[in-house]
Coordinates of C-alpha atoms and ligand atoms in Angstrom, one line a residue:
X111 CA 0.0 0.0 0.0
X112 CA 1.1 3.5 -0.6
X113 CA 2.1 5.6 2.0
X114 CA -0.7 8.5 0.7
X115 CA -3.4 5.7 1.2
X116 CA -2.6 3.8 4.0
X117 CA -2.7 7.8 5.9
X118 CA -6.0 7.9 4.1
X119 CA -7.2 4.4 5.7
X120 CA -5.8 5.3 9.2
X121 CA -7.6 8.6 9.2
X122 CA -10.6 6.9 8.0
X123 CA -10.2 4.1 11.0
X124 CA -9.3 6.7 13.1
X125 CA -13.0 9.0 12.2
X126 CA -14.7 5.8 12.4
X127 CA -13.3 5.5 15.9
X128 CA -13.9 9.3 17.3
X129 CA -17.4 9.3 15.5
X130 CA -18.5 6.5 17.4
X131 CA -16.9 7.9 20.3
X132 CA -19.3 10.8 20.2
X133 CA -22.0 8.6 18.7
X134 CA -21.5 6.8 22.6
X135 CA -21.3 9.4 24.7
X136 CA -24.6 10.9 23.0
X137 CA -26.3 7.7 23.7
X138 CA -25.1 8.1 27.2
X139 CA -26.2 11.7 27.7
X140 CA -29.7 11.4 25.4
X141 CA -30.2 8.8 28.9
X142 CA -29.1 11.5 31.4
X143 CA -31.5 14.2 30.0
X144 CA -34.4 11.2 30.2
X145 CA -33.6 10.7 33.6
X146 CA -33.3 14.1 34.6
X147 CA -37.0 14.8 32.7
X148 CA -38.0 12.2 34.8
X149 CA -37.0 13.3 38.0
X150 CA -38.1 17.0 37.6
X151 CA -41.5 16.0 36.1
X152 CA -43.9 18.2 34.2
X153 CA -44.4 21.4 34.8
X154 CA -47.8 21.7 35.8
X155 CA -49.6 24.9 37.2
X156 CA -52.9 25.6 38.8
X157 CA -55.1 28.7 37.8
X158 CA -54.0 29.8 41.2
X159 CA -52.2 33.4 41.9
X160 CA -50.8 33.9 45.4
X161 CA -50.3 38.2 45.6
X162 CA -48.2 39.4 47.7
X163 CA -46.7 43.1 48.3
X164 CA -42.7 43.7 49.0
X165 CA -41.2 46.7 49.7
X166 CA -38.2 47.9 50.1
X167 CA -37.1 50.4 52.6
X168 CA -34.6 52.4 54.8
X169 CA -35.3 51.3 58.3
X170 CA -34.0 51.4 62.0
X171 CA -34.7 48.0 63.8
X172 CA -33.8 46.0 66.6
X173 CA -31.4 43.7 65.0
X174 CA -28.0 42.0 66.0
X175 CA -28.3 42.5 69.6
X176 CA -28.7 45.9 69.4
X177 CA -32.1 47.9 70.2
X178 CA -31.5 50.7 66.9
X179 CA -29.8 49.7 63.8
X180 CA -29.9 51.5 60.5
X181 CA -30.8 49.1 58.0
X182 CA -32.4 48.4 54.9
X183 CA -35.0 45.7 54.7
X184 CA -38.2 44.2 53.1
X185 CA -41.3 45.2 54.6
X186 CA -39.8 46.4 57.6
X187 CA -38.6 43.2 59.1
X188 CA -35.1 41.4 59.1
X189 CA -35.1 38.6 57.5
X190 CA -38.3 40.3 55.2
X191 CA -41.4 38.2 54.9
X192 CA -41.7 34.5 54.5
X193 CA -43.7 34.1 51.4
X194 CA -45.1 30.8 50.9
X195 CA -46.8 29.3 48.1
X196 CA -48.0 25.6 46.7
X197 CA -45.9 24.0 44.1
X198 CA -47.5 24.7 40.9
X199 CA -49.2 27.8 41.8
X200 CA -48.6 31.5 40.9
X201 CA -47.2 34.4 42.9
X202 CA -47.7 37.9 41.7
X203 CA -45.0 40.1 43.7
X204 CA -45.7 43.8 43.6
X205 CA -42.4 45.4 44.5
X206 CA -41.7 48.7 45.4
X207 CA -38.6 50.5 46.1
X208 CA -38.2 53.4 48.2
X209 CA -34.8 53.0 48.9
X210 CA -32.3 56.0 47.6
X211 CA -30.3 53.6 45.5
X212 CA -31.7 51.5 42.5
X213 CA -32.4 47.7 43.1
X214 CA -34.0 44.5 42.3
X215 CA -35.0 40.9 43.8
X216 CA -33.6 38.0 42.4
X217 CA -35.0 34.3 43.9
X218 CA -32.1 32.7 44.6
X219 CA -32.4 28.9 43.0
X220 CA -36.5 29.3 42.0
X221 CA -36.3 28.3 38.6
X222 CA -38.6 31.4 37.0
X223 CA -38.8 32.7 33.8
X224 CA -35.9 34.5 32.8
X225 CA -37.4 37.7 32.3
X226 CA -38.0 37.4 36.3
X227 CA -34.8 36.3 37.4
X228 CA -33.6 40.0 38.8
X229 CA -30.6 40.6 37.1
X230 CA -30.2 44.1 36.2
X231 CA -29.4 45.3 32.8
X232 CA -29.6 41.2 31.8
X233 CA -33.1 40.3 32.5
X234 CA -34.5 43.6 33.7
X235 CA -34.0 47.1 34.3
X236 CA -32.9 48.6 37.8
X237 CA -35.7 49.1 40.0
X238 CA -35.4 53.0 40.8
X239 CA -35.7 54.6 43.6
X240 CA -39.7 55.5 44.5
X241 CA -40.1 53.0 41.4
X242 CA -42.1 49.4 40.9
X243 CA -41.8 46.5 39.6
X244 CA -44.3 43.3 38.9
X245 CA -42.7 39.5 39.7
X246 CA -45.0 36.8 38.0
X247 CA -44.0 33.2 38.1
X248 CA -45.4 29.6 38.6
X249 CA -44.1 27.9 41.3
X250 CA -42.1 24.8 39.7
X251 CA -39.8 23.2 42.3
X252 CA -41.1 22.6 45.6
X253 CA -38.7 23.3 48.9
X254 CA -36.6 26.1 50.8
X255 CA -35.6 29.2 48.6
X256 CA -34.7 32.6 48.9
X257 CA -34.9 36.2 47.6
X258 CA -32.4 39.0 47.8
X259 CA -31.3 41.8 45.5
X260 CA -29.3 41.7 42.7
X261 CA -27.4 45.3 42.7
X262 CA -24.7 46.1 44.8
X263 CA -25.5 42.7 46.5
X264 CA -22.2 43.0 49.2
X265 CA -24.2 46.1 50.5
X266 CA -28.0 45.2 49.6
X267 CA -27.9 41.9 51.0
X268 CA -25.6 43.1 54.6
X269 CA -28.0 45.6 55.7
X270 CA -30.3 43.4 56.0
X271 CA -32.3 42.9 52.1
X272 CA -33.5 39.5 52.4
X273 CA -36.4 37.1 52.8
X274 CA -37.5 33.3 52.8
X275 CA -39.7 31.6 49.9
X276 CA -41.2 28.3 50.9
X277 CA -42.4 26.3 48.5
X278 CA -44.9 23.6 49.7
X279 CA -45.9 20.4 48.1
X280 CA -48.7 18.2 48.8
X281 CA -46.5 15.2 49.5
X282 CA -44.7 17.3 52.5
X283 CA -45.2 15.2 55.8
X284 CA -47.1 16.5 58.2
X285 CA -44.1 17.8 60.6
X286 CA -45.3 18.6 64.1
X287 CA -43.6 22.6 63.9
X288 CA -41.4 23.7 61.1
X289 CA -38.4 25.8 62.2
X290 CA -37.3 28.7 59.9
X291 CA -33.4 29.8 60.4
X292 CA -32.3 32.4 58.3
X293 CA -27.8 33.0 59.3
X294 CA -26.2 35.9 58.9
X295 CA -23.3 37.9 60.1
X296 CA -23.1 41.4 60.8
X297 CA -20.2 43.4 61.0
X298 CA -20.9 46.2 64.0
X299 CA -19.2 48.9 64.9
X300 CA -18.4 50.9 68.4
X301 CA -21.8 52.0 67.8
X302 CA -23.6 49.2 67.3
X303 CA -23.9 49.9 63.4
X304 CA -23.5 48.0 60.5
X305 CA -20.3 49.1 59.8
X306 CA -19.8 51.0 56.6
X307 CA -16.9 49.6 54.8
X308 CA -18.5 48.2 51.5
X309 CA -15.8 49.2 49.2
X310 CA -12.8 49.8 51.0
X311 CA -10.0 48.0 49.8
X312 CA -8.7 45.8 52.8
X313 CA -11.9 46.6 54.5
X314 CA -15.0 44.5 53.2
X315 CA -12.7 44.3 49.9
X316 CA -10.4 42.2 51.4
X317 CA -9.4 38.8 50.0
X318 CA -11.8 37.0 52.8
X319 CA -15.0 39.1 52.4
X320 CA -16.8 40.7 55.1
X321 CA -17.0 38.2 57.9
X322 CA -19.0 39.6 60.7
X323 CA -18.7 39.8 64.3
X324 CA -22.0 39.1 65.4
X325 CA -23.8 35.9 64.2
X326 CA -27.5 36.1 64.1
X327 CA -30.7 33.8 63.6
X328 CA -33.5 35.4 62.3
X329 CA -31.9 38.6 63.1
X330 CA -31.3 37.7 66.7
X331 CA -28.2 36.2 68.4
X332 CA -29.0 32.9 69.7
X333 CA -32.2 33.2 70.4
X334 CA -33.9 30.3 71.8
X335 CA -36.6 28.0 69.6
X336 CA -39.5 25.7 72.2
X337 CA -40.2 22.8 71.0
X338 CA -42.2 19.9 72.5
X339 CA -41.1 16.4 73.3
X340 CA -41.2 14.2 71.0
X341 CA -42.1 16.2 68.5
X342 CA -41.0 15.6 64.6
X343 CA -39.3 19.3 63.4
X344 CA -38.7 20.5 60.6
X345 CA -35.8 23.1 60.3
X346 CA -35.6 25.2 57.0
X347 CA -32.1 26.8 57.1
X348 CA -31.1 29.6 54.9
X349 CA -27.6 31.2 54.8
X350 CA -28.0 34.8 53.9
X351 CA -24.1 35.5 55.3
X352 CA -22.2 37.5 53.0
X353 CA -18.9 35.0 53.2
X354 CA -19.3 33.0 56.1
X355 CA -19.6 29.1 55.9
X356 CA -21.6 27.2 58.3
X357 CA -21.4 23.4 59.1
X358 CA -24.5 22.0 61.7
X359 CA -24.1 19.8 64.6
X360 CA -26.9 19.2 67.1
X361 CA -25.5 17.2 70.0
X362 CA -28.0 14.4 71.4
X363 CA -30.6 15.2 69.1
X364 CA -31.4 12.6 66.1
X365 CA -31.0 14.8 63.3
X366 CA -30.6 14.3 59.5
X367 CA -30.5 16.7 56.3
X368 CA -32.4 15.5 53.2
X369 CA -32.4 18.2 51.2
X370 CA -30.0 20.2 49.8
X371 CA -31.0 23.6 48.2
X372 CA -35.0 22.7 48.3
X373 CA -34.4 19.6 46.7
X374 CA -35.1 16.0 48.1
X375 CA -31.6 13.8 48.7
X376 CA -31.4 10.4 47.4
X377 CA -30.8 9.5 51.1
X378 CA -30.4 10.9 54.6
X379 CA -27.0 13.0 55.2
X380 CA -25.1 13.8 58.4
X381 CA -25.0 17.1 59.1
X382 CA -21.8 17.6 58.8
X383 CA -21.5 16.0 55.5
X384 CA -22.8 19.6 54.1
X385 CA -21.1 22.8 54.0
X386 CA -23.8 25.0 54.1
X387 CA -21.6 28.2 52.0
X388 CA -23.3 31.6 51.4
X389 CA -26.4 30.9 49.5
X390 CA -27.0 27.3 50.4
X391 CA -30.0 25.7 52.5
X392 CA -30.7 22.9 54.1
X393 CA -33.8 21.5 55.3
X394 CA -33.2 18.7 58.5
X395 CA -35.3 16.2 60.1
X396 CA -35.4 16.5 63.7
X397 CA -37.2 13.7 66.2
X398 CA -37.0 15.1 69.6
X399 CA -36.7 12.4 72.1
X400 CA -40.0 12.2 74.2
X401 CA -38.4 11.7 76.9
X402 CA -35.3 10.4 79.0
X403 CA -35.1 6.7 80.6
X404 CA -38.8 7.0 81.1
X405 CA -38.3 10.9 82.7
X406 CA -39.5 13.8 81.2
X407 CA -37.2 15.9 79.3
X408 CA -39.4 19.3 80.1
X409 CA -36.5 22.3 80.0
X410 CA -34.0 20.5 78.2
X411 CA -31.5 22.6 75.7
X412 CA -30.3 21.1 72.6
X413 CA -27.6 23.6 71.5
X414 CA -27.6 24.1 67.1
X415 CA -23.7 24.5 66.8
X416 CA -21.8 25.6 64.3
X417 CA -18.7 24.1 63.4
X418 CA -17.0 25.9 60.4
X419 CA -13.9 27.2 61.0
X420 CA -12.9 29.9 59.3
X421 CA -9.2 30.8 58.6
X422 CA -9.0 34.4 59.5
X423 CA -11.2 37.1 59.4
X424 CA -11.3 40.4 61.1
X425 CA -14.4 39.7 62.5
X426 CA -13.8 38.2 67.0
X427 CA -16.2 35.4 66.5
X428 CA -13.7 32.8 64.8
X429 CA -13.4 30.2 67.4
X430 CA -15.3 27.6 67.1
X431 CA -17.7 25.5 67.5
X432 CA -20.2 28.4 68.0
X433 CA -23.4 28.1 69.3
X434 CA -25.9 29.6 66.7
X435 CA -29.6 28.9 68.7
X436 CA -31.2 26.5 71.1
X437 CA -34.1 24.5 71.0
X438 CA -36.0 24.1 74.6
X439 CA -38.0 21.2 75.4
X440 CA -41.5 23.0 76.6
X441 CA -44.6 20.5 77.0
X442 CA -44.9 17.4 74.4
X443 CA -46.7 15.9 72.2
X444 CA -49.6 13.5 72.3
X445 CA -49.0 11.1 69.2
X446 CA -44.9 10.6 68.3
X447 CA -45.3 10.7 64.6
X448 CA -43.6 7.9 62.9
X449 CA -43.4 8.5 59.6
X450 CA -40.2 8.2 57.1
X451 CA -37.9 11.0 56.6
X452 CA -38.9 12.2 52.9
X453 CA -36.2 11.6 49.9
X454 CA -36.4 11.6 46.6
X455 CA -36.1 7.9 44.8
X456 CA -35.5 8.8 41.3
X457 CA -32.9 11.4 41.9
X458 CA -30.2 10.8 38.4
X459 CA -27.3 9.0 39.4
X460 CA -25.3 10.1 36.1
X461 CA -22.5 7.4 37.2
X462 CA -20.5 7.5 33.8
X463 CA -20.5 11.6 33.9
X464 CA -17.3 12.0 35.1
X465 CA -15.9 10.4 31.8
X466 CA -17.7 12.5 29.2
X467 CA -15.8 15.2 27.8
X468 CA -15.7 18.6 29.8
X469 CA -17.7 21.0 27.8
X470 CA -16.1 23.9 29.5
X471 CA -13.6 25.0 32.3
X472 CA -14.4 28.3 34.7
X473 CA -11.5 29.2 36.3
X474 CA -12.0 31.3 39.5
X475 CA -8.7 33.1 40.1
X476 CA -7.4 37.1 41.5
X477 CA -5.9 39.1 38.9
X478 CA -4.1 42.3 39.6
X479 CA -5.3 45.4 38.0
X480 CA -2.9 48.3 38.0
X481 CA -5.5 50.1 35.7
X482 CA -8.1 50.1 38.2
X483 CA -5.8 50.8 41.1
X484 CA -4.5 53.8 39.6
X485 CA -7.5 55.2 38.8
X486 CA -8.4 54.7 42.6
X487 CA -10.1 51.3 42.5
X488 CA -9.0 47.9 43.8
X489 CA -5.7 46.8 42.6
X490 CA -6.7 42.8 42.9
X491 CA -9.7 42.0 40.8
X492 CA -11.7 38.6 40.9
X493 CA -11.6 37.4 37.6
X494 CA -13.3 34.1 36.1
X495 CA -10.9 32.6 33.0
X496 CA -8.9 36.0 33.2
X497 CA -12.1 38.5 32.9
X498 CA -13.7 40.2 34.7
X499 CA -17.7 40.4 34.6
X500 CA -18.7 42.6 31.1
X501 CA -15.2 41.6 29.8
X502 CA -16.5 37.8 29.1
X503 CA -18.2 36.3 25.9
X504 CA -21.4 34.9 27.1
X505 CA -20.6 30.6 27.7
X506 CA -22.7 29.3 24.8
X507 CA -25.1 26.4 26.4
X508 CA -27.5 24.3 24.5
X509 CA -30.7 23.6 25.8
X510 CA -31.9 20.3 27.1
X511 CA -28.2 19.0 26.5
X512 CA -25.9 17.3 29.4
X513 CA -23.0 19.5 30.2
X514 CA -19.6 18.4 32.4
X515 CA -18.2 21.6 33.4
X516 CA -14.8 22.0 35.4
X517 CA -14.2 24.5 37.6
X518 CA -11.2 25.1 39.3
X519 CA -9.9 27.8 42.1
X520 CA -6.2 29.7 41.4
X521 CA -6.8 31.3 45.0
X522 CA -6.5 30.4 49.0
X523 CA -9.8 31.4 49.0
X524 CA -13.3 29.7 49.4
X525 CA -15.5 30.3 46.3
X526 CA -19.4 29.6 46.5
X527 CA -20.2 28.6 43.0
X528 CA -23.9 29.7 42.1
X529 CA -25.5 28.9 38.8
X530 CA -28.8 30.4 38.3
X531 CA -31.7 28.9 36.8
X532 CA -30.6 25.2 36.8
X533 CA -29.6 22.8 39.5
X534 CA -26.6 20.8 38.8
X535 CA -24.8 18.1 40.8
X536 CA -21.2 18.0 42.0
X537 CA -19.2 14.6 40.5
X538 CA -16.0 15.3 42.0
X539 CA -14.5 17.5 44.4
X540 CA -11.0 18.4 44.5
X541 CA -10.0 15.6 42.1
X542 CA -11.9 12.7 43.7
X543 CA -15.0 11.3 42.6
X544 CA -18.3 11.7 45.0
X545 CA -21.7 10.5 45.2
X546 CA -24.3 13.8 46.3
X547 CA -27.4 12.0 45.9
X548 CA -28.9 15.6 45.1
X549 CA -29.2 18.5 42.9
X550 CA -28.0 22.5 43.9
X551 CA -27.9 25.6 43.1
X552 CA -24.6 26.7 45.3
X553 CA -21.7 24.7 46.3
X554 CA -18.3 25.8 48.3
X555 CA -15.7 25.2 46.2
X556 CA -12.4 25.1 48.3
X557 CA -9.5 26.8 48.6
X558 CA -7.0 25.6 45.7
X559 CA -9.9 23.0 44.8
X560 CA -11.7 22.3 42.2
X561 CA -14.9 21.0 41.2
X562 CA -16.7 19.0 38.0
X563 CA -20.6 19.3 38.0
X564 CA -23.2 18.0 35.9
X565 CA -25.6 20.0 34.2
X566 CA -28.7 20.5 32.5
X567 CA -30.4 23.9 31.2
X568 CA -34.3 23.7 30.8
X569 CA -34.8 27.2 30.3
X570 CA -33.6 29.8 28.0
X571 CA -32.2 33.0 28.3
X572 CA -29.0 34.4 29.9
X573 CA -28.4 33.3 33.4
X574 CA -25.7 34.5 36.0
X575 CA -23.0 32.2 36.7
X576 CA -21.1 33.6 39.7
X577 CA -19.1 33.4 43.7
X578 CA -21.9 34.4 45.7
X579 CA -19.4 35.7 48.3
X580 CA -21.0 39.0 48.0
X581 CA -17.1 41.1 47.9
X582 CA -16.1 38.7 45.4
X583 CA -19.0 39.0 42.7
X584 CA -18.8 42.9 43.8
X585 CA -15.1 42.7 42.6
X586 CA -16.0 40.8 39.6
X587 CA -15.6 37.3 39.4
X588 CA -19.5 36.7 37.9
X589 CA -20.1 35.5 34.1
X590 CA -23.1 35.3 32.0
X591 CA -24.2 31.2 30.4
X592 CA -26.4 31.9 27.2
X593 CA -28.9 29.3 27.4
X594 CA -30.2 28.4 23.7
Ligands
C2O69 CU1 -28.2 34.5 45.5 CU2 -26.9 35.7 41.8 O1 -27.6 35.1 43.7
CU70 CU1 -15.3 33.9 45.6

């Protein structure tokens, strides 16, 4: 055979080879899309619209311990209202915003329309100040979400611009009390103010974010939940913390997460098998014993601790564990429920995914920028794949197609990776393979880690890819996915 031919054959062998390749790994993902449809469902909504009436507005409450605080907040109230609403329903959110700077909400993980999603300039214009705005959505996922603006978050979100969105379905169990815990940390000053040090370089700026120095629970710190004996709790948590990471541990109680960012685990987790990073929730199952060797337990503490450590911080609250609230035996119930703790059992396994070809790698990484610095801005800028967000392309993603995405960290910092309107699922961390039996919207990725996620878009339109430690996103490290 001549040399000019036998090329020809091995490049034909070789095509054969790469197109069935491809022809595979299509088969493979066509199946993960199937399952994922199957586990999401239809959408299906009821003529039903739920109204409700946010606004936003300068306030002084008694927050963080102290009696006065200037603060900003939704309907007058830190955290701002719990709205709650039936899966497959409709809310109609009439927003108004009285604040002195421009804003909008964004519901953090609610897969809405993207024309609702809050994102200035993207989806929507600013909400000016003394202006309105009209949310309408169905209600497609049920569980624990969240709403908080989408301007200027690193300030928006610290003084105090955020609320709870419980979405209930009708195969929920029947939980004796249902605890709501919404973290946060507040940095206070000698005054007892939110200290105003949003874009100081070295201040909130700094490489760590603003970590506070005063953890609160609904606002308060520790404050003190009752709960009866023997009683089946629900807890919702929500962490609203600009940078701070919390981990649960509930000594002597029998607790259990299962589910991860309003969705339903595949099975039961340990608390601390979850870093619960700005952004994330958890819901846990909590059976409170009913009593003690036959005694009553009437007065008993369980303490929630919080076993996170963060490296440094300029905030005095670093040692841990911390105790974040209690939960007091008072009276107890007639009937111990009995029933099990709700997962989901057809949540994708995706097994092979770590073996498809990476579609794309985001690189989260510090940059310095004399240009900036020089004109009297921050000299490090947080950068994803070198830029900046406006400096990026838009990431191209197709619709209704699998995608293994890398992303990896060039700094000795934690980075909480949010993707908006999907859910995705983590298949290795750092390098190793893992099994989350779950889908999320947020998830820490560590310092000098990495991460490879699965994903699947089911909704067009541009969505915000981006560290929801507030400094960070404010310094830039956000991108734009083009969903098609
Ligand atoms: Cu909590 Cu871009 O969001
Ligand atoms: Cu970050």
């Amino acid at each position: 055979m001549e040399i000019s031919k036998f090329g020809k054959c091995l490049a034909l062998v070789a095509s054969f080879f790469v197109s069935s390749l491809v022809f595979a790994v299509n088969l493979q993902t066509n199946e993960y899309l199937k399952e994922y449809n199957e586990y999401l469902g239809e959408n299906t909504f009821t003529k039903n619209i739920v109204e409700y009436n946010l606004t936003a507005a300068t306030s002084l409450l008694a927050v963080a311990g102290k009696k006065s605080v200037s603060t900003w907040s939704y309907n007058l109230q830190i955290p701002g209202p719990i709205l709650r609403v039936k899966q497959g329903d409709n809310v109609k959110i009439n927003f108004t915003n009285t604040l002195p700077v421009k804003t909008t909400i964004h519901w953090h993980g609610m897969r809405v329309p993207n024309a609702m999603d809050g994102v200035p300039i993207v989806t929507q214009k600013p909400v000016m100040p003394g202006a309105s705005f009209t949310y309408e959505f169905g209600l497609v996922d049920a569980g624990t979400y969240w709403f908080h603006p989408h301007v200027r978050s690193h300030e928006q979100v610290e003084k105090g611009l955020y609320g709870v969105f419980i979405v209930e379905s009708n195969e929920d169990p029947e939980y004796d009390d249902e605890i709501v815990l919404v973290l946060d940390d507040w940095l206070l000053n000698d005054e007892g103010q939110i200290e105003d040090s949003f874009d100081i370089n070295g201040g909130d700026l700094n490489a760590e974010g603003r970590l506070g120095n005063v953890i609160t629970v609904n606002g308060k710190p520790l404050p003190t939940f009752d709960v009866k004996a023997g009683a089946r709790i629900r807890l919702r948590v929500i962490n609203a913390s600009n940078a701070r990471n919390y981990r649960f541990k509930i000594p002597s109680a029998e607790a259990v997460i299962f589910a991860v960012d309003g969705n339903l685990s595949g099975r039961t987790l340990a608390l601390n098998e979850i870093n619960i990073a700005p952004g994330n929730r958890v819901d846990i199952d909590i059976k409170i014993p009913h009593s003690k060797e036959g005694n009553s337990i009437e007065g008993t503490i369980f303490d929630i601790k919080n076993t996170f450590f963060h490296r440094e911080a300029r905030g005095n609250i670093l040692k841990g564990p911390q105790v974040l609230a209690k939960l007091r035996i008072k009276g107890s119930v007639d009937i111990v429920k009995d029933f099990p703790v709700p997962l989901a059992d057809n949540v994708p396994k995706w097994s092979g995914a770590l073996k498809t070809p990476i579609n794309e790698t985001f690189s989260f990484d510090t940059k310095l920028d004399f240009g900036a610095f020089f004109s009297g801005g921050p000299l490090v800028s947080f950068v994803i794949n070198g830029k900046k967000y406006g400096e990026h392309i838009p990431t191209k993603m197709a619709l209704n197609q699998f995608q293994h995405y890398r992303i990896t960290n060039g700094t000795g910092l934690y980075h909480p990776i949010h993707f908006h309107g999907m859910f995705f699922k983590v298949l290795s961390r750092d390098g190793k393979k893992v099994d989350e039996p779950f889908f999320r919207d947020t998830a820490l990725l560590d310092y000098d880690g990495s991460l490879e996620i699965g994903v699947i878009a089911k909704d067009p339109g541009s969505w915000m890819m981006h560290c929801h430690l507030l400094e960070h996103s404010a310094l830039g490290m956000m991108t734009l996915i083009e969903v098609k």
